[in-house]
PDB file of C-alpha atoms and ligand atoms in Angstrom:
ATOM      1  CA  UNK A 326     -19.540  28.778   8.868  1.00 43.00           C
ATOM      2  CA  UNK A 327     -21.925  31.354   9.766  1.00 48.00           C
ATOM      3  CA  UNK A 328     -19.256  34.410   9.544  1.00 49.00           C
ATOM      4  CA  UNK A 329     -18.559  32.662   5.893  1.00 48.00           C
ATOM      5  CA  UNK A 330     -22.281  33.552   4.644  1.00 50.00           C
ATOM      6  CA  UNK A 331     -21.731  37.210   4.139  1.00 52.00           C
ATOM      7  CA  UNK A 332     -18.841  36.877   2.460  1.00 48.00           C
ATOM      8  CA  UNK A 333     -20.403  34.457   0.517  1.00 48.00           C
ATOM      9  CA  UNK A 334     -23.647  36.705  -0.166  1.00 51.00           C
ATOM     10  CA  UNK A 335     -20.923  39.762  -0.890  1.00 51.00           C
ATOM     11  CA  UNK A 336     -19.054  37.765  -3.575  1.00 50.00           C
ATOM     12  CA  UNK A 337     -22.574  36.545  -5.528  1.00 50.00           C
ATOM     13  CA  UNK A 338     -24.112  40.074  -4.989  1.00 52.00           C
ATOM     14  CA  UNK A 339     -20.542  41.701  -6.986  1.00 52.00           C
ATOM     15  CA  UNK A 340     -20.530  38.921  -9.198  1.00 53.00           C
ATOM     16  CA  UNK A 341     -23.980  39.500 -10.469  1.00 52.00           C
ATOM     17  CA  UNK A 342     -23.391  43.617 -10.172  1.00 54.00           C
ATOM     18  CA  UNK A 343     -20.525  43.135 -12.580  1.00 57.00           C
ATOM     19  CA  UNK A 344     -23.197  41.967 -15.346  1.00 55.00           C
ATOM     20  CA  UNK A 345     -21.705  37.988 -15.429  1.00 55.00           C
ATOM     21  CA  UNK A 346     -23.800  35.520 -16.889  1.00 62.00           C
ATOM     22  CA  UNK A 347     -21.394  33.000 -16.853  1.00 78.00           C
ATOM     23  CA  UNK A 348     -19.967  31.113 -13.989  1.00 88.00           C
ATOM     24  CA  UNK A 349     -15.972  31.547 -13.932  1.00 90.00           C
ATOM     25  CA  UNK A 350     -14.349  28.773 -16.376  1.00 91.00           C
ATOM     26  CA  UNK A 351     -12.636  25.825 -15.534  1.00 87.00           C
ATOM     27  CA  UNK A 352      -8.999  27.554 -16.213  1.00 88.00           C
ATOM     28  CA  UNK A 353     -10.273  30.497 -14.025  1.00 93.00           C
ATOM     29  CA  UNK A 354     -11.117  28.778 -11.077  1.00 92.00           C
ATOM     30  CA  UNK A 355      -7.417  26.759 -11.610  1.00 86.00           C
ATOM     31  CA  UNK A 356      -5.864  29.860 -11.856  1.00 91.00           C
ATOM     32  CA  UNK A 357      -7.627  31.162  -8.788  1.00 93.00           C
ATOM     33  CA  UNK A 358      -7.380  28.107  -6.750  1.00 89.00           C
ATOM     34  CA  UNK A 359      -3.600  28.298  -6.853  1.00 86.00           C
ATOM     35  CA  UNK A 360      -3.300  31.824  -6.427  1.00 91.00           C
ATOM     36  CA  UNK A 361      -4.904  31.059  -2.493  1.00 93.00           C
ATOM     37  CA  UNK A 362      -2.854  27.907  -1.928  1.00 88.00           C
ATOM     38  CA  UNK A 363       0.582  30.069  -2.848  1.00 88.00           C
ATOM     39  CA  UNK A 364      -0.879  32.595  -0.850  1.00 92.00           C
ATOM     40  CA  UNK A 365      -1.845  30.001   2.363  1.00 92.00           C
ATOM     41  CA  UNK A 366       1.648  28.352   2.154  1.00 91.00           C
ATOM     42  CA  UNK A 367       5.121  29.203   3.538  1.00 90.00           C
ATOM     43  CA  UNK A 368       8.251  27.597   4.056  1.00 90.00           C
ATOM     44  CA  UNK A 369       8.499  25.709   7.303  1.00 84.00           C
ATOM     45  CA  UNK A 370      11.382  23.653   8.028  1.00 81.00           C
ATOM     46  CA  UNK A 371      12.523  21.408   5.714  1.00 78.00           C
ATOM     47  CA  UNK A 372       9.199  22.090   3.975  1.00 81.00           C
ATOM     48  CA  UNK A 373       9.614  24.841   1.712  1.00 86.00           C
ATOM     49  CA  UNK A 374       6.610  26.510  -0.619  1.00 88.00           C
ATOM     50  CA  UNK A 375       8.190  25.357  -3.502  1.00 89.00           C
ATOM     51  CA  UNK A 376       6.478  21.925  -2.898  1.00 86.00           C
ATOM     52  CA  UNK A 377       3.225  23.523  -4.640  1.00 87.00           C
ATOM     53  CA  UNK A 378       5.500  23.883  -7.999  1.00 90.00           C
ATOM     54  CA  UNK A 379       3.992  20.676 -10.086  1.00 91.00           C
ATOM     55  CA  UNK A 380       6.644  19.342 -12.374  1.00 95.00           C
ATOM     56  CA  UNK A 381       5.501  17.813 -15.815  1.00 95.00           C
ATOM     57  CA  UNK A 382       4.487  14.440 -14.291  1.00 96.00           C
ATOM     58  CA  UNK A 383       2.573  15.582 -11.685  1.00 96.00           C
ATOM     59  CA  UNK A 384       0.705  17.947 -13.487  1.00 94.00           C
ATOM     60  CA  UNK A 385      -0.251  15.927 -16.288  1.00 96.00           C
ATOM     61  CA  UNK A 386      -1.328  12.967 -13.323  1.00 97.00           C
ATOM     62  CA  UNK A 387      -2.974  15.301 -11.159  1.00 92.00           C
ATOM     63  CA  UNK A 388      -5.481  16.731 -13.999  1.00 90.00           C
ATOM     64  CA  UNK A 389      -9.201  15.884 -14.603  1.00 86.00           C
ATOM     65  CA  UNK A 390      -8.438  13.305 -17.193  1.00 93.00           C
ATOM     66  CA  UNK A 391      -5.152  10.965 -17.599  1.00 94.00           C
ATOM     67  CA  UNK A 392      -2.573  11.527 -19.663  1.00 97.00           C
ATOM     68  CA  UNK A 393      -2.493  10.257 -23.697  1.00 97.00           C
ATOM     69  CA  UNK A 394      -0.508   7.617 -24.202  1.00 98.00           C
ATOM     70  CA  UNK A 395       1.810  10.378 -26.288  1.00 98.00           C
ATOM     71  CA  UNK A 396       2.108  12.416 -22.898  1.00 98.00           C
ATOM     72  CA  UNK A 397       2.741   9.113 -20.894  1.00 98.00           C
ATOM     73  CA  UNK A 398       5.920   8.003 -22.904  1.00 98.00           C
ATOM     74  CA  UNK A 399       7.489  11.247 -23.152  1.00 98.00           C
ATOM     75  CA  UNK A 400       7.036  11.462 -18.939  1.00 98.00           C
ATOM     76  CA  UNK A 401       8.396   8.461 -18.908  1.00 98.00           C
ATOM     77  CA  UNK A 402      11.622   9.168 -21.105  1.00 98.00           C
ATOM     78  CA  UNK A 403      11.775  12.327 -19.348  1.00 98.00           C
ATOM     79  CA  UNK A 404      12.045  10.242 -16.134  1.00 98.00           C
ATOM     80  CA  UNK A 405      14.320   7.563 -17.678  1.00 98.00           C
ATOM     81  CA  UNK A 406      16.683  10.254 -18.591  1.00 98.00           C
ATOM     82  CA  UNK A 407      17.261  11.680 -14.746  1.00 98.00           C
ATOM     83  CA  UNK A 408      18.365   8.007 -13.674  1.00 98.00           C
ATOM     84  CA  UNK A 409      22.112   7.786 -12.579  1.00 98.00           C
ATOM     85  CA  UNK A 410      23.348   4.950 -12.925  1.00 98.00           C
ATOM     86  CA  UNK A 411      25.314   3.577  -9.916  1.00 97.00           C
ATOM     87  CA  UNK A 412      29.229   4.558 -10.103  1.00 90.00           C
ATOM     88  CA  UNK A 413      31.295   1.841 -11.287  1.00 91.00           C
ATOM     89  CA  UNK A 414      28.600  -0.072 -11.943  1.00 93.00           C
ATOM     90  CA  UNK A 415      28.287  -1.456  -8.743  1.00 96.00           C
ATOM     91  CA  UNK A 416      24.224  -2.003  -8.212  1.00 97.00           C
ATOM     92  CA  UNK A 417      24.211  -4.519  -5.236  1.00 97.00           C
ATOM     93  CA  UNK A 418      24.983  -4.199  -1.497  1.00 98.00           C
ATOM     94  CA  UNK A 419      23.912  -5.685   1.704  1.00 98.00           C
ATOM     95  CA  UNK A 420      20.843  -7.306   1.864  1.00 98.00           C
ATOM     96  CA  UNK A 421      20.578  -7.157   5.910  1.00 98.00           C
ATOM     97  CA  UNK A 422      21.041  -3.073   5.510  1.00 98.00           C
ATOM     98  CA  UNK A 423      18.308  -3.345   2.697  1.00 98.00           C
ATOM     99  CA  UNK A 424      15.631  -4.638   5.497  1.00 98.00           C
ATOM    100  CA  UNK A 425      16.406  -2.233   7.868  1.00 97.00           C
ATOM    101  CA  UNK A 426      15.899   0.707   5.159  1.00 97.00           C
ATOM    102  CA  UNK A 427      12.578  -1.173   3.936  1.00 98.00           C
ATOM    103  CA  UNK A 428      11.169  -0.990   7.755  1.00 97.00           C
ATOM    104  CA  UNK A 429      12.109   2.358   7.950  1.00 95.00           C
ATOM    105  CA  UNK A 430      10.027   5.577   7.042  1.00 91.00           C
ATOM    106  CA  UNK A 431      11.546   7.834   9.201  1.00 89.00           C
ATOM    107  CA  UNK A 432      12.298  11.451   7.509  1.00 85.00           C
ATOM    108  CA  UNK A 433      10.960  14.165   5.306  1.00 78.00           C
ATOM    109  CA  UNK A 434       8.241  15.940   7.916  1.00 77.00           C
ATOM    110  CA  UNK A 435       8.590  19.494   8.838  1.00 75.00           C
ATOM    111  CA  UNK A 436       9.026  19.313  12.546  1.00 78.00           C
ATOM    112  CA  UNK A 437      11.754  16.580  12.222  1.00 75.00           C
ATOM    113  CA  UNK A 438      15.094  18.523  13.794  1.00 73.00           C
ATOM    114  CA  UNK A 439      17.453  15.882  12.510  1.00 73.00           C
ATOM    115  CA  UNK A 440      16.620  16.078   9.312  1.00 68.00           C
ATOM    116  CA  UNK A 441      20.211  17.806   8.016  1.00 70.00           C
ATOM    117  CA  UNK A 442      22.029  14.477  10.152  1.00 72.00           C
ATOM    118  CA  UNK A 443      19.895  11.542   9.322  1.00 80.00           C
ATOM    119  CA  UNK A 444      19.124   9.437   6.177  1.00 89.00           C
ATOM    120  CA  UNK A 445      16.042   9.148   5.218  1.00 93.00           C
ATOM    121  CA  UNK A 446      14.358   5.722   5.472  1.00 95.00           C
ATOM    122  CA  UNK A 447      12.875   3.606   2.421  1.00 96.00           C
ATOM    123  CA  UNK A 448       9.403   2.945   3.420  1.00 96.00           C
ATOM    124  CA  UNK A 449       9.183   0.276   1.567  1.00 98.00           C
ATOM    125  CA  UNK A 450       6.782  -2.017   3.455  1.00 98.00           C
ATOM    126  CA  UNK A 451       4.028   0.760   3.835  1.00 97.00           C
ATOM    127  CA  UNK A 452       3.219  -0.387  -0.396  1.00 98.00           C
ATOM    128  CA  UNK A 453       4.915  -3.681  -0.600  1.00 98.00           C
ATOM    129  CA  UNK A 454       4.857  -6.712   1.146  1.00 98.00           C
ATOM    130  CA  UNK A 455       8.772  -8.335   0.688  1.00 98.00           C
ATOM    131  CA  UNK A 456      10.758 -10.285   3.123  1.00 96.00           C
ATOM    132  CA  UNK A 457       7.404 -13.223   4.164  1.00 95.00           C
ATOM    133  CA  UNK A 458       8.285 -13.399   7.836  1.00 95.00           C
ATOM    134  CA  UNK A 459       7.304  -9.434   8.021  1.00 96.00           C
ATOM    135  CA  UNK A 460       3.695  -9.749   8.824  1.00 96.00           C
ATOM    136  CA  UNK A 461       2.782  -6.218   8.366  1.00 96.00           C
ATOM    137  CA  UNK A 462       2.776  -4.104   4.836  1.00 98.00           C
ATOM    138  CA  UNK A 463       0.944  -2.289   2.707  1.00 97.00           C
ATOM    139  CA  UNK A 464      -0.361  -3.463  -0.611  1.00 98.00           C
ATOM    140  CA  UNK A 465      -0.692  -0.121  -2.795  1.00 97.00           C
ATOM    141  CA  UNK A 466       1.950  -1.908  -4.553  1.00 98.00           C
ATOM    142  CA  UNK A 467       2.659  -5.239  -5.778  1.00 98.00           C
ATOM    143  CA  UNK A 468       4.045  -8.040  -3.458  1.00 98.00           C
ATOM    144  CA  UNK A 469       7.913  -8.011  -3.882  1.00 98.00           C
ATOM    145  CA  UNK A 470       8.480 -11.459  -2.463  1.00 98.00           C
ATOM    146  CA  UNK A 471      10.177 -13.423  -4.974  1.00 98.00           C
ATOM    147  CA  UNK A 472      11.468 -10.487  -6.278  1.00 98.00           C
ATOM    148  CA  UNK A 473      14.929 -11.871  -7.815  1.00 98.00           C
ATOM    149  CA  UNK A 474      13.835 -15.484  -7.706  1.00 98.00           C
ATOM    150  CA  UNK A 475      10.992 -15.305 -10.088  1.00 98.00           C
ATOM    151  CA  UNK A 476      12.695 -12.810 -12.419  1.00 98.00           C
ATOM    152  CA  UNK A 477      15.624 -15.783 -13.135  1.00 96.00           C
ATOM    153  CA  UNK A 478      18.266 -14.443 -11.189  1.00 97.00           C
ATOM    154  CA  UNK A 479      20.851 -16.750 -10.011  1.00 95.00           C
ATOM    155  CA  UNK A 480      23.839 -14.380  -9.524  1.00 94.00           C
ATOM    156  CA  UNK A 481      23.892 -10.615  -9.982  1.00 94.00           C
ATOM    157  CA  UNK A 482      27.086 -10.243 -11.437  1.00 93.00           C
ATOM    158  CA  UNK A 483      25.564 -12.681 -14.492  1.00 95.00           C
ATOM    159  CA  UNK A 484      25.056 -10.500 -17.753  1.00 94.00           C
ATOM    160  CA  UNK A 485      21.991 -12.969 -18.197  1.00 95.00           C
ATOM    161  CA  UNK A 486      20.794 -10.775 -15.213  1.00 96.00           C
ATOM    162  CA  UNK A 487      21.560  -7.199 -16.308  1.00 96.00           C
ATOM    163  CA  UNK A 488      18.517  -6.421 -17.673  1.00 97.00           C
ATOM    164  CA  UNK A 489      16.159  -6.996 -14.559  1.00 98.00           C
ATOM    165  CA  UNK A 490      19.302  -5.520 -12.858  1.00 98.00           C
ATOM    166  CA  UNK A 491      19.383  -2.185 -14.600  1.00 98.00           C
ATOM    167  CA  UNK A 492      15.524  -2.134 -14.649  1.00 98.00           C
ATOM    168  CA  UNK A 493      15.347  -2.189 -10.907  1.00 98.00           C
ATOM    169  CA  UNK A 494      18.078   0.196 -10.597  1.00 98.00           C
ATOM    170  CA  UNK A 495      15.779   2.700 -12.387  1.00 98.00           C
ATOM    171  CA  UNK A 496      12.578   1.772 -10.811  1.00 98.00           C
ATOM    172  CA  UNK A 497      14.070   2.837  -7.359  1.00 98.00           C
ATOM    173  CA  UNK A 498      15.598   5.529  -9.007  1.00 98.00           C
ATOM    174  CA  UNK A 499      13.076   7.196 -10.812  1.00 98.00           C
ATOM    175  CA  UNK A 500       9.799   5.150 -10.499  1.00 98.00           C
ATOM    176  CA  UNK A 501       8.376   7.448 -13.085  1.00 98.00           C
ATOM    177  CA  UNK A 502      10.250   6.116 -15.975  1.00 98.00           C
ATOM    178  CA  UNK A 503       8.512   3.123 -16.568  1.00 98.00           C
ATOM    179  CA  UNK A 504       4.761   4.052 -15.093  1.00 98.00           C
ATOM    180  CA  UNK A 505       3.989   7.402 -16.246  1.00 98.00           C
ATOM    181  CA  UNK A 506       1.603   8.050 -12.851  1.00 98.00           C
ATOM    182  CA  UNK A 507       3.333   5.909 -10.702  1.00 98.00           C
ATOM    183  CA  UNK A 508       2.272   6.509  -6.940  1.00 96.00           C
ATOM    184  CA  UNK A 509       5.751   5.464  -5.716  1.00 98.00           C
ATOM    185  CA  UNK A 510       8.224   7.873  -4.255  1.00 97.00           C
ATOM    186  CA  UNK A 511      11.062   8.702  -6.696  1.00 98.00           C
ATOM    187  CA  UNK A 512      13.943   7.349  -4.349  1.00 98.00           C
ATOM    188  CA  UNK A 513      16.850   8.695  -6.150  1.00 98.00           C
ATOM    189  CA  UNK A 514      15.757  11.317  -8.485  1.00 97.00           C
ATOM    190  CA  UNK A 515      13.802  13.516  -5.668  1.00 94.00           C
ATOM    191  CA  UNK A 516      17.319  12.447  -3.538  1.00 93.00           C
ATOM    192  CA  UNK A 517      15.864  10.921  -0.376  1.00 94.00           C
ATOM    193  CA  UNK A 518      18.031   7.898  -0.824  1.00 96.00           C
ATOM    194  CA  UNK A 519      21.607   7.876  -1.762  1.00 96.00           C
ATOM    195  CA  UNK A 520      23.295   5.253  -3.549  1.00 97.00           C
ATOM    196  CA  UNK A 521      24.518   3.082  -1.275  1.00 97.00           C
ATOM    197  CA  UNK A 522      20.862   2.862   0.043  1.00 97.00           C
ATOM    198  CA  UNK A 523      19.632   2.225  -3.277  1.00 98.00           C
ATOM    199  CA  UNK A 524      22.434  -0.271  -3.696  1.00 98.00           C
ATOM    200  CA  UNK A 525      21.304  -1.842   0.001  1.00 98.00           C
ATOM    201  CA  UNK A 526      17.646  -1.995  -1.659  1.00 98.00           C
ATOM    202  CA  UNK A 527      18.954  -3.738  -4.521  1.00 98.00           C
ATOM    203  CA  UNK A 528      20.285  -6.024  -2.766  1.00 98.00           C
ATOM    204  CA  UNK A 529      17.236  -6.918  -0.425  1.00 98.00           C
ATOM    205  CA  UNK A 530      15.282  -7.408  -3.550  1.00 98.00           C
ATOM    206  CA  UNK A 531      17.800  -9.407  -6.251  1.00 98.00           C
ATOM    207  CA  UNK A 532      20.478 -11.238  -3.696  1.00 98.00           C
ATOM    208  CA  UNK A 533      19.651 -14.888  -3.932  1.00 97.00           C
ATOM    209  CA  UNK A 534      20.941 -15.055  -0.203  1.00 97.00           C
ATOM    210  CA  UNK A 535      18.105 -12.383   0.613  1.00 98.00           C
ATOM    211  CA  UNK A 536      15.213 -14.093   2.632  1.00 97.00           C
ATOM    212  CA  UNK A 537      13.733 -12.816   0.008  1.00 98.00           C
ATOM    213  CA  UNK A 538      14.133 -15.023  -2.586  1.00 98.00           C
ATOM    214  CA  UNK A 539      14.206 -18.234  -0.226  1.00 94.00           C
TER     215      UNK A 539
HETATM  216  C1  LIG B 677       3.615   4.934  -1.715  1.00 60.25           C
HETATM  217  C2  LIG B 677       3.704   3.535  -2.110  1.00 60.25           C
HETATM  218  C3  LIG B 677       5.046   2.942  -2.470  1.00 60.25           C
HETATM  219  C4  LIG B 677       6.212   2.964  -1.736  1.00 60.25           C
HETATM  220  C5  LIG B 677       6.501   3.678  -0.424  1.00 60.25           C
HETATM  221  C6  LIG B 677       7.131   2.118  -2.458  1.00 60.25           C
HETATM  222  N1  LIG B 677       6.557   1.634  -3.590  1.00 60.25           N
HETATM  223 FE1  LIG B 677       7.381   0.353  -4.944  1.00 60.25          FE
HETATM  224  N2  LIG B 677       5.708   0.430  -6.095  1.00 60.25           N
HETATM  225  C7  LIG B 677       4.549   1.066  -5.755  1.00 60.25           C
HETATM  226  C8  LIG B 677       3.553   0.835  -6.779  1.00 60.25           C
HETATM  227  C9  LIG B 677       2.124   1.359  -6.769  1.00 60.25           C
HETATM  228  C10 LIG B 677       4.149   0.002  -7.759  1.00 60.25           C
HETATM  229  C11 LIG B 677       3.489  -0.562  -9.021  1.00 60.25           C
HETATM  230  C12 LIG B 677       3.162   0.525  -9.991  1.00 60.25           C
HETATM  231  C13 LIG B 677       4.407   1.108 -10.559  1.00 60.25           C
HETATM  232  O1  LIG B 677       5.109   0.391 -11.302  1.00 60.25           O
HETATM  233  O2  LIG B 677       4.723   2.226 -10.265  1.00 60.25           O
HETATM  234  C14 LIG B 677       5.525  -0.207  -7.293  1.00 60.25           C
HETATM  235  C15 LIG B 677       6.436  -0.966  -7.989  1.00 60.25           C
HETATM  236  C16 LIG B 677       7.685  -1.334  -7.483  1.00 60.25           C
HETATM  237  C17 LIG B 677       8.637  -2.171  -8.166  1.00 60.25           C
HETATM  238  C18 LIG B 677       8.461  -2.806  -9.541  1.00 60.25           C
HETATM  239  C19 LIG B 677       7.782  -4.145  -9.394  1.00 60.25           C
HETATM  240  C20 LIG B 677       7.745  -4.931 -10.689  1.00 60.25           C
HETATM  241  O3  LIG B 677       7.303  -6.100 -10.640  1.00 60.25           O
HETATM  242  O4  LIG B 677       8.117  -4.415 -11.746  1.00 60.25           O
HETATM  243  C21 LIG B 677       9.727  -2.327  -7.344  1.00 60.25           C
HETATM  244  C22 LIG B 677      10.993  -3.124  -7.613  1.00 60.25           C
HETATM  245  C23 LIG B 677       9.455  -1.551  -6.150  1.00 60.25           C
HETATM  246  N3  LIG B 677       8.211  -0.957  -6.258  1.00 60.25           N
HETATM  247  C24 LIG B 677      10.318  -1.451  -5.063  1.00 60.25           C
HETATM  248  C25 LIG B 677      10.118  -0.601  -3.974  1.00 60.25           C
HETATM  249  C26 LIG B 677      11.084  -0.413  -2.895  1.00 60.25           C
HETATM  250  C27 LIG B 677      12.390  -1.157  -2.754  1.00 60.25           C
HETATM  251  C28 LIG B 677      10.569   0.551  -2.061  1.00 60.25           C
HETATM  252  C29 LIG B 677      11.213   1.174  -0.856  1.00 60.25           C
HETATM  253  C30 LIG B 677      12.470   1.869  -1.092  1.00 60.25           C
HETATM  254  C31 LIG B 677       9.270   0.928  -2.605  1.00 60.25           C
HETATM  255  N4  LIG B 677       9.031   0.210  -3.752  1.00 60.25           N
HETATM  256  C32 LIG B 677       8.420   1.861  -2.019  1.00 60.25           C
HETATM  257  C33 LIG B 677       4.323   1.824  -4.631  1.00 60.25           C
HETATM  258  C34 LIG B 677       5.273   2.099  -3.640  1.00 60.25           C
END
């Protein structure tokens, strides 16, 4: 701290020398601010600098005030519009494999070696609570217990179904395209999931055999 105060006294003492009498504007100090975290960052294993690039939705969540409603719905279309849907149509898997990805948060930190040779897990229960007999979760998100059973669904393969289908589908997808600031990770879109995890997920969450919806 001490060694900081010169360069402190330095920086007012040129500031004032250079005839300012305002303080640097808002923009300025943006501008400024990520100018030194470019400058402080580097690529580091699977980590690379081109994290600090915000993309539309993160920049308009991330600033002072939230987005307009106008901003909101065209993140969200934006968002809606990356989703792929699952090939052949085929949106449900194993339910069993679906726990074992929601217990799992393994994956996605620098130091971690096997990154190129192992999936990344869903993390699921660190913002949901889901299956009841799991006693430990997170609740930045809602509770998913019930998920299928209180949405109506009786069989997956039932077109009476599709739409809660499709809009789960897209939720894990791209949480983005139906809340604008969502905090939750965008499975498929920012690819740490692959389809047959989302379609394990799916499962978990819709399967009336799931202890989920017992
Ligand atoms: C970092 C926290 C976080 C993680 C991790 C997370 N979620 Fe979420 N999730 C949320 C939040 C917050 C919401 C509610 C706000 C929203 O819609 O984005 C949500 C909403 C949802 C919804 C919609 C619920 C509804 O009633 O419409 C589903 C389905 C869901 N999450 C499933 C999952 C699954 C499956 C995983 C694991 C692969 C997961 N989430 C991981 C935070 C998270």
């Amino acid at each position: 701290m001490r060694a900081l105060l010169p360069l402190v006294a330095t920086a007012l003492a040129a500031w004032a020398l250079a005839g300012c009498t305002s303080m640097p504007s808002a923009a300025e100090l943006d501008r400024e601010a990520n100018a030194t975290m470019k400058a402080s960052f580097h690529d580091q294993g699977i980590a690379k600098a081109d994290r600090l690039n915000q993309d539309l939705a993160q920049a308009a969540c991330s600033a002072e005030h939230a987005p307009s409603a106008e901003m909101a719905k065209r993140i969200e279309a934006e968002a809606l519009a990356t989703v792929k849907w699952p090939a052949g149509g085929r949106y449900v898997g194993d339910w069993r494999e679906g726990e074992k990805l929601a217990q799992n948060g393994r994956g996605m930190t620098w130091t971690d070696k096997s990154a190129a040779t192992k999936s990344n897990g869903g993390s699921c229960y660190n913002c949901h609570q889901i299956d009841q007999k799991e006693i430990s979760y997170g609740t930045i998100g809602p509770s998913l217990w019930h998920y299928g059973k209180t949405r109506g669904v009786k069989d997956v393969a039932d077109p009476a179904s599709a739409a809660v289908v499709q809009y789960t589908w897209g939720k894990l997808y791209n949480s983005k395209a139906y809340v604008a600031c969502s905090n939750m990770p965008r499975f498929g879109h920012m690819g740490l999931l692959d389809e047959d995890q989302l379609r394990n997920l799916m499962a978990l969450l819709l399967d009336p055999r799931s202890p989920v919806n017992q």
